[in-house]
CSV table of C-alpha atoms and ligand atoms in Angstrom, one decimal:
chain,number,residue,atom,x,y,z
T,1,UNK,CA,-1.2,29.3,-14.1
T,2,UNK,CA,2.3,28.8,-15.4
T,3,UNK,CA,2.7,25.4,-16.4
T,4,UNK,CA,5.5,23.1,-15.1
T,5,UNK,CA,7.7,21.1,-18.1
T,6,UNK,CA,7.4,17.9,-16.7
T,7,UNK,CA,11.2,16.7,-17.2
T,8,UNK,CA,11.8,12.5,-17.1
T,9,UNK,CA,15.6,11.2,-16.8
T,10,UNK,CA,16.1,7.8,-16.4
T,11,UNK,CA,18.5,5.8,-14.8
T,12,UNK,CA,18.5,2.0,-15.2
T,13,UNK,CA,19.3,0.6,-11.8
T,14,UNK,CA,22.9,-1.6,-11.6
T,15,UNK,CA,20.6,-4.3,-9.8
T,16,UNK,CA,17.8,-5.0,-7.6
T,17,UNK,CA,16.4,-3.3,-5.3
T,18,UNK,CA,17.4,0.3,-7.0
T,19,UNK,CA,19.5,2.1,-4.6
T,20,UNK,CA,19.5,5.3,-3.4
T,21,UNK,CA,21.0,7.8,-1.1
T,22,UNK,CA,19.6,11.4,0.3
T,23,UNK,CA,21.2,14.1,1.8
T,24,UNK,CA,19.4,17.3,2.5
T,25,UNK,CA,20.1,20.7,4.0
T,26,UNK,CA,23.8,21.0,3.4
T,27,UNK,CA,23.4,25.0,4.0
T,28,UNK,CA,26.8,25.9,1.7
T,29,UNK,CA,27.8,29.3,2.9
T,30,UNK,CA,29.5,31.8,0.2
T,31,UNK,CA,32.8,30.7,1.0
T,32,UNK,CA,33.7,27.6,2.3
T,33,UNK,CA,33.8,26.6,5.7
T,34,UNK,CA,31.0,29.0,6.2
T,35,UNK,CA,30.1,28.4,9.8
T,36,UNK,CA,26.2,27.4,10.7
T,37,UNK,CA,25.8,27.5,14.5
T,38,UNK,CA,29.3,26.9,14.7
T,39,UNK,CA,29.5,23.9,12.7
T,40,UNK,CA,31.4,24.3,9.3
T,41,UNK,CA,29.1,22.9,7.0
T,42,UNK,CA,31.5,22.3,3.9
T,43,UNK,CA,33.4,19.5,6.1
T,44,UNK,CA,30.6,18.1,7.8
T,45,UNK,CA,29.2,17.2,3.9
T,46,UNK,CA,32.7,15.6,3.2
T,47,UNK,CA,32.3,13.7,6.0
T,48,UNK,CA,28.5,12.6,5.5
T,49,UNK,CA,29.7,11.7,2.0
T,50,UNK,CA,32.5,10.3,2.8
T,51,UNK,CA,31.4,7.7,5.3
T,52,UNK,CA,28.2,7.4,3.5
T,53,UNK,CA,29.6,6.2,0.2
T,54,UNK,CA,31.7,3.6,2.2
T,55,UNK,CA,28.7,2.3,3.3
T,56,UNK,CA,26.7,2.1,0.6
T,57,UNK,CA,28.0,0.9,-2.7
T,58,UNK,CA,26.1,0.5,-5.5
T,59,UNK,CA,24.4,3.6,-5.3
T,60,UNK,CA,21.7,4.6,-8.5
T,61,UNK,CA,21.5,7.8,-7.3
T,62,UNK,CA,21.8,10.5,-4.8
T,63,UNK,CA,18.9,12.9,-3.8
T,64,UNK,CA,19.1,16.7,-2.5
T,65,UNK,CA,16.4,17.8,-1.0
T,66,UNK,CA,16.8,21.6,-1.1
T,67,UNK,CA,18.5,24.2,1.4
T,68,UNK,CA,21.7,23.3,-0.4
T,69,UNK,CA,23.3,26.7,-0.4
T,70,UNK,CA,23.0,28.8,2.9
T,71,UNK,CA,22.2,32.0,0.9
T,72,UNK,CA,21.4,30.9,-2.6
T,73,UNK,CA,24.9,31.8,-3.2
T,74,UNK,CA,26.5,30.9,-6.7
T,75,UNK,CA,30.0,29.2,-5.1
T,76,UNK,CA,28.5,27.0,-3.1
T,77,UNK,CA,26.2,25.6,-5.6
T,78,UNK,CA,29.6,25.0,-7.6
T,79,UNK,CA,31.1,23.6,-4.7
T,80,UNK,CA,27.8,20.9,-4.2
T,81,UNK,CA,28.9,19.9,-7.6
T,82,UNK,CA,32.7,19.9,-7.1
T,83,UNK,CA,31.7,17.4,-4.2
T,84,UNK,CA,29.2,15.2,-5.4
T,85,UNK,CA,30.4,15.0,-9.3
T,86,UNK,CA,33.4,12.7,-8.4
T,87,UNK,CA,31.4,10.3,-6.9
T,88,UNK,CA,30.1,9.2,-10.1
T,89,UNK,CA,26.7,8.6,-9.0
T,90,UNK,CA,24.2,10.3,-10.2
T,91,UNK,CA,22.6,13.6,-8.3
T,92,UNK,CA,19.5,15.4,-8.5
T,93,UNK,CA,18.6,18.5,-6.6
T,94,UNK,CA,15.3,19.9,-5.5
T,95,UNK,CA,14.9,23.6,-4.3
T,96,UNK,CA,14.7,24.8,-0.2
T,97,UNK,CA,13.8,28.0,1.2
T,98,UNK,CA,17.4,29.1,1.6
T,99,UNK,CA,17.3,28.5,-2.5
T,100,UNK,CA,18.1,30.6,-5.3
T,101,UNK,CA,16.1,28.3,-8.4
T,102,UNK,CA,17.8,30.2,-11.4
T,103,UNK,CA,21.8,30.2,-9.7
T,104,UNK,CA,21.1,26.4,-8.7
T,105,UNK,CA,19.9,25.7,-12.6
T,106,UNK,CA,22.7,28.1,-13.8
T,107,UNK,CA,25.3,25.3,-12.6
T,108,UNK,CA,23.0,22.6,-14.5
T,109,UNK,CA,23.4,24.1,-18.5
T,110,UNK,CA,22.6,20.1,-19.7
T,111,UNK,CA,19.5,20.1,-17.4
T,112,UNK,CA,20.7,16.5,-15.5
T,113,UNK,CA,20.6,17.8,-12.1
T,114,UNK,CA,17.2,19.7,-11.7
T,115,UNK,CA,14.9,16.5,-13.6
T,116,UNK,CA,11.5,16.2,-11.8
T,117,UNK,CA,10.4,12.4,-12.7
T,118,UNK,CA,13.6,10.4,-12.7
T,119,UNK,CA,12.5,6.9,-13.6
T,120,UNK,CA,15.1,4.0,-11.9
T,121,UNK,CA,13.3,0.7,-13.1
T,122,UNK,CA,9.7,0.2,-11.4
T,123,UNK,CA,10.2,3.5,-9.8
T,124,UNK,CA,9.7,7.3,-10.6
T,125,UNK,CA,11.0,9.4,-8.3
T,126,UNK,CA,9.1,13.1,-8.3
T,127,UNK,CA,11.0,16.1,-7.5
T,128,UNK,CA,8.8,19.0,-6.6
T,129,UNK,CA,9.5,22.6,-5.2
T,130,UNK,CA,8.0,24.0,-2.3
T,131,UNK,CA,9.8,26.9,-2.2
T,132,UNK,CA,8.1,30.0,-2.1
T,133,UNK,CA,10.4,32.9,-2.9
T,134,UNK,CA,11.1,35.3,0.0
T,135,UNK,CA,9.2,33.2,2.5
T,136,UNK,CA,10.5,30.4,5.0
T,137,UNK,CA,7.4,28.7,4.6
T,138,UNK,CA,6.4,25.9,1.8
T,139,UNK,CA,4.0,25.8,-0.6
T,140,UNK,CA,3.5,23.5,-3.7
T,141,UNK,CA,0.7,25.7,-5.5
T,142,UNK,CA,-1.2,24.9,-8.5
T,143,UNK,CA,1.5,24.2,-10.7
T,144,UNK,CA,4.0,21.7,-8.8
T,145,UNK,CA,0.4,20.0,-8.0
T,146,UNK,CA,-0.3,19.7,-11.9
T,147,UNK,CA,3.1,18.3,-12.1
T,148,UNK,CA,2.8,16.0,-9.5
T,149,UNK,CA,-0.9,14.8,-10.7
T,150,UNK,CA,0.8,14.6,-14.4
T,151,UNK,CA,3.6,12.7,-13.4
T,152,UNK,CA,1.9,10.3,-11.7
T,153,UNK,CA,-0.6,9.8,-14.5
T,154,UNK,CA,2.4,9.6,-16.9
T,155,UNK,CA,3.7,6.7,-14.3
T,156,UNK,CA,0.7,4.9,-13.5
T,157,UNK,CA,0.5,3.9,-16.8
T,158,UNK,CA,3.6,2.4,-16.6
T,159,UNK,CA,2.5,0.9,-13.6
T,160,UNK,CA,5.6,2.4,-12.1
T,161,UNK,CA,5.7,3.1,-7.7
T,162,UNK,CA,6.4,6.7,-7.0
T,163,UNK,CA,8.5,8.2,-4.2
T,164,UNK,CA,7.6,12.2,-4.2
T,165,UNK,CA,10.4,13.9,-2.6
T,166,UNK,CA,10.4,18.1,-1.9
T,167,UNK,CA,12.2,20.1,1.1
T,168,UNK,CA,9.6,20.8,3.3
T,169,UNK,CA,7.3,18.8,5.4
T,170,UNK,CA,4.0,18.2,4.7
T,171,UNK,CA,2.5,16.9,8.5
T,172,UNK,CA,3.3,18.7,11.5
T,173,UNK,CA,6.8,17.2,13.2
T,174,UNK,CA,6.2,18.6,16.5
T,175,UNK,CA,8.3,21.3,16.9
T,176,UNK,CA,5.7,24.5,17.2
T,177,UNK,CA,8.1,27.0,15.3
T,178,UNK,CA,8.7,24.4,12.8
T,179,UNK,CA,5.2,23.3,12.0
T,180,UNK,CA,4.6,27.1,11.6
T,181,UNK,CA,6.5,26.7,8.1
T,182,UNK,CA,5.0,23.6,6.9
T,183,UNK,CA,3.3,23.0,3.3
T,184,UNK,CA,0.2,25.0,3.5
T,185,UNK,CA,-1.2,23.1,0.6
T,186,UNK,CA,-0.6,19.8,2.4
T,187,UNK,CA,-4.7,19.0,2.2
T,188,UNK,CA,-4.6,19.4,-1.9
T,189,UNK,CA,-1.9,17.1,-2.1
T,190,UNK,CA,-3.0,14.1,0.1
T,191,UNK,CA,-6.3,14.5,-2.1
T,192,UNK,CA,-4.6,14.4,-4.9
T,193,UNK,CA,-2.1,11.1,-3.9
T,194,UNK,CA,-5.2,9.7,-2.8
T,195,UNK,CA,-6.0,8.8,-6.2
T,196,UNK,CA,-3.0,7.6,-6.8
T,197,UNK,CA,-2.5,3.7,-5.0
T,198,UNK,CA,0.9,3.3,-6.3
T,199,UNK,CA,2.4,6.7,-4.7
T,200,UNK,CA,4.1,5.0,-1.6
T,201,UNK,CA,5.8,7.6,0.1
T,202,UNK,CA,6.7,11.3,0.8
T,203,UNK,CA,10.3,12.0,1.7
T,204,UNK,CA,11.3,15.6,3.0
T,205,UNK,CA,14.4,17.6,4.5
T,206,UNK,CA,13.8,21.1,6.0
T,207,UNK,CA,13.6,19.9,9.2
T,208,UNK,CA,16.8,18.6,10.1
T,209,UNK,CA,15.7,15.6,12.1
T,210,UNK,CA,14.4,12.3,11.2
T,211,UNK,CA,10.9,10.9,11.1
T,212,UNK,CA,9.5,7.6,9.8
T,213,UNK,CA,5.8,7.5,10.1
T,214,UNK,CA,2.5,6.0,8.0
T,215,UNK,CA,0.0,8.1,7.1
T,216,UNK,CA,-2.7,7.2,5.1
T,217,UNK,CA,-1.1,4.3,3.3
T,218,UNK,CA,1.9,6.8,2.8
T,219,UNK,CA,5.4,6.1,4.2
T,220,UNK,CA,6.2,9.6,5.7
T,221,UNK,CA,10.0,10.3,5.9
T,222,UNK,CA,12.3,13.1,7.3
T,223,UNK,CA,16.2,13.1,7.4
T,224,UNK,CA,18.4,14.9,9.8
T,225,UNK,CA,20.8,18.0,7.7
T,226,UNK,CA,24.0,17.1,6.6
T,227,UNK,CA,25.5,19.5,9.3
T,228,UNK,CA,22.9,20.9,12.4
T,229,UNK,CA,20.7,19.2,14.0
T,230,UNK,CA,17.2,20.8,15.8
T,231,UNK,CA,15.7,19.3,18.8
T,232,UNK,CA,12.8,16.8,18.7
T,233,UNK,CA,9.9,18.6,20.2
T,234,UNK,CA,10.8,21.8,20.6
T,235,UNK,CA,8.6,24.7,20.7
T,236,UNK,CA,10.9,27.4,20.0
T,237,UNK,CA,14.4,27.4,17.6
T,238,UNK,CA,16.5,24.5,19.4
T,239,UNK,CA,19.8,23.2,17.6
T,240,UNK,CA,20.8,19.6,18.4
T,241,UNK,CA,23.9,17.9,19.4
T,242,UNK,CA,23.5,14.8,17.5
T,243,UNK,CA,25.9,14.3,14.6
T,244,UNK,CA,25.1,14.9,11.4
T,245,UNK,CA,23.5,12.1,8.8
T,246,UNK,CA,21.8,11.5,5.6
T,247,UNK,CA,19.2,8.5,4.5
T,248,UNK,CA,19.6,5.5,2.4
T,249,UNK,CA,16.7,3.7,0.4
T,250,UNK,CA,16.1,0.7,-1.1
T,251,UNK,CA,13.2,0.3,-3.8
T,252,UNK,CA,11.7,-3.0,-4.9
T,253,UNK,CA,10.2,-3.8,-7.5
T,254,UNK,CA,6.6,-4.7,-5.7
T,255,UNK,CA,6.5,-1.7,-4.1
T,256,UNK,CA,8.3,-2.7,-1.2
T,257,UNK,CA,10.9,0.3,0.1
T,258,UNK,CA,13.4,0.0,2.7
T,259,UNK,CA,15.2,2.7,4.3
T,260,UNK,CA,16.9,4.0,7.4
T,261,UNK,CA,19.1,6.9,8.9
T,262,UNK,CA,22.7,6.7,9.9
T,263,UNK,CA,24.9,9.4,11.1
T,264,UNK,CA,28.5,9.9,11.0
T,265,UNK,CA,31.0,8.7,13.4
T,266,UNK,CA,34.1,9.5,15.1
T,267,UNK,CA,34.0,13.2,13.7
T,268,UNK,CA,33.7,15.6,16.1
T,269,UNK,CA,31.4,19.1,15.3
T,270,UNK,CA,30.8,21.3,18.0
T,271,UNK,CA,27.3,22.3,17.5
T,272,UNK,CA,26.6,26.3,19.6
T,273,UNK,CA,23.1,25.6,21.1
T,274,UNK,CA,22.7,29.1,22.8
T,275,UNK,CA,22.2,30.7,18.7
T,276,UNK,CA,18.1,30.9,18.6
T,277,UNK,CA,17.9,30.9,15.2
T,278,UNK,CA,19.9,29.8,12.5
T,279,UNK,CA,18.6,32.7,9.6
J,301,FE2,FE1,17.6,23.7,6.3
């Protein structure tokens, strides 16, 4: 079993609670304004950022939970930076199925952007990847587990609350073709956060819709794409008309976190819902 460096970066928080801000499945294409469904997905991440970072000042850092690029494509993983570089806050990015590990790590040469414990006062935030290479599916595997387990260990003793972030979703969601791609190794990972009282919560994207739900002392949390949106409930592919959006969080000290989802507003994205599939 290949072993995972476990990789700490710290950030000391500009004030209590530490704040923070995720967006997920910005699906770059090649070349921007690369279409998705009809929605070009380089503006509707200006927008998300733009109205997002008027909202929420203060920011410790920004999250990326994975399909950032469209096709694991090299300019749009130059692009993400291009966009979120300027904002001076910091940005950390975890893998998605529509991925490519070594281009996204080829934009990072001082290994700041692809960290998988960032520490931000009584917090670590865990990065993982549950990508599985030429599969749509997720899977965390033996060694993002022994990651996790040794990252947690690493934090306990600092008596630090964890938030474990990855792209896709451990519980079902309720949409049948999307629970079809879910973390198969979900069971070895709620065993292993079991033992574990100060992980508080799971936070995902892959599934371009929001959820908010406790499981097993756990704060479950899902956040709509920064461009298309599927349908709640669906059993086959369904695209969404709602707007596109992105999560805030706020982390206390005791172990307290807030968050919520907003969406942008008065930007119009014309969303084609007759596409079946978005591949
Ligand atoms: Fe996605």
């Amino acid at each position: 079993m290949p072993g995972v460096e476990h990789r700490i970066y710290r950030v000391t928080p500009s004030g209590h609670p530490a704040r923070l801000l995720q967006i997920t499945d910005t699906h770059l294409g090649e070349r921007p304004g690369t279409p998705l469904l009809g929605v070009d997905t380089d503006r509707s991440l200006r927008a998300v950022l733009e109205q997002s970072l008027a909202a929420h000042t203060g920011l410790d850092a920004l999250l990326a939970t994975g399909d950032l690029a469209d096709h694991g494509s090299l300019p749009a993983y130059r692009r993400l930076r291009e966009y979120l570089d300027p904002t001076g806050v910091p940005h950390f990015w975890l893998p998605g199925n529509h991925d490519d590990r070594a281009l996204m790590a080829s934009v990072d040469p001082a290994g700041e952007l692809m960290v998988n414990d960032l520490r931000l006062g009584r917090w670590q935030v865990i990065l993982l990847d549950s990508q599985v290479p030429g599969e749509i599916g997720g899977q965390l595997g033996e060694a993002q587990l022994d990651l996790l387990r040794r990252a947690l260990e690493a934090g306990g003793r600092e008596d630090l609350h964890a938030l474990i972030c990855l792209h896709h979703h451990p519980v079902p969601i309720g949409c049948d073709w999307l629970d079809q791609q879910q973390v198969s190794d979900a069971d070895a990972l709620f065993a292993l956060l079991a033992g574990f009282p100060l992980a508080r919560a799971l936070l995902w994207g892959h599934v371009h819709q929001p959820l908010d739900r406790d499981y097993r002392r756990l704060r479950l949390l899902a956040t709509p794409s920064t461009c298309v949106q599927f349908a709640p409930g669906s059993p086959n592919f369904q695209a969404d008309t709602l707007p596109p959006g992105y999560r805030w969080l706020h982390l206390y000290d005791d172990g307290r976190l807030e968050t919520a989802v907003e969406r942008v507003h008065g930007v119009h994205f014309s969303v084609d819902l007759q596409q079946k599939g978005y591949l």
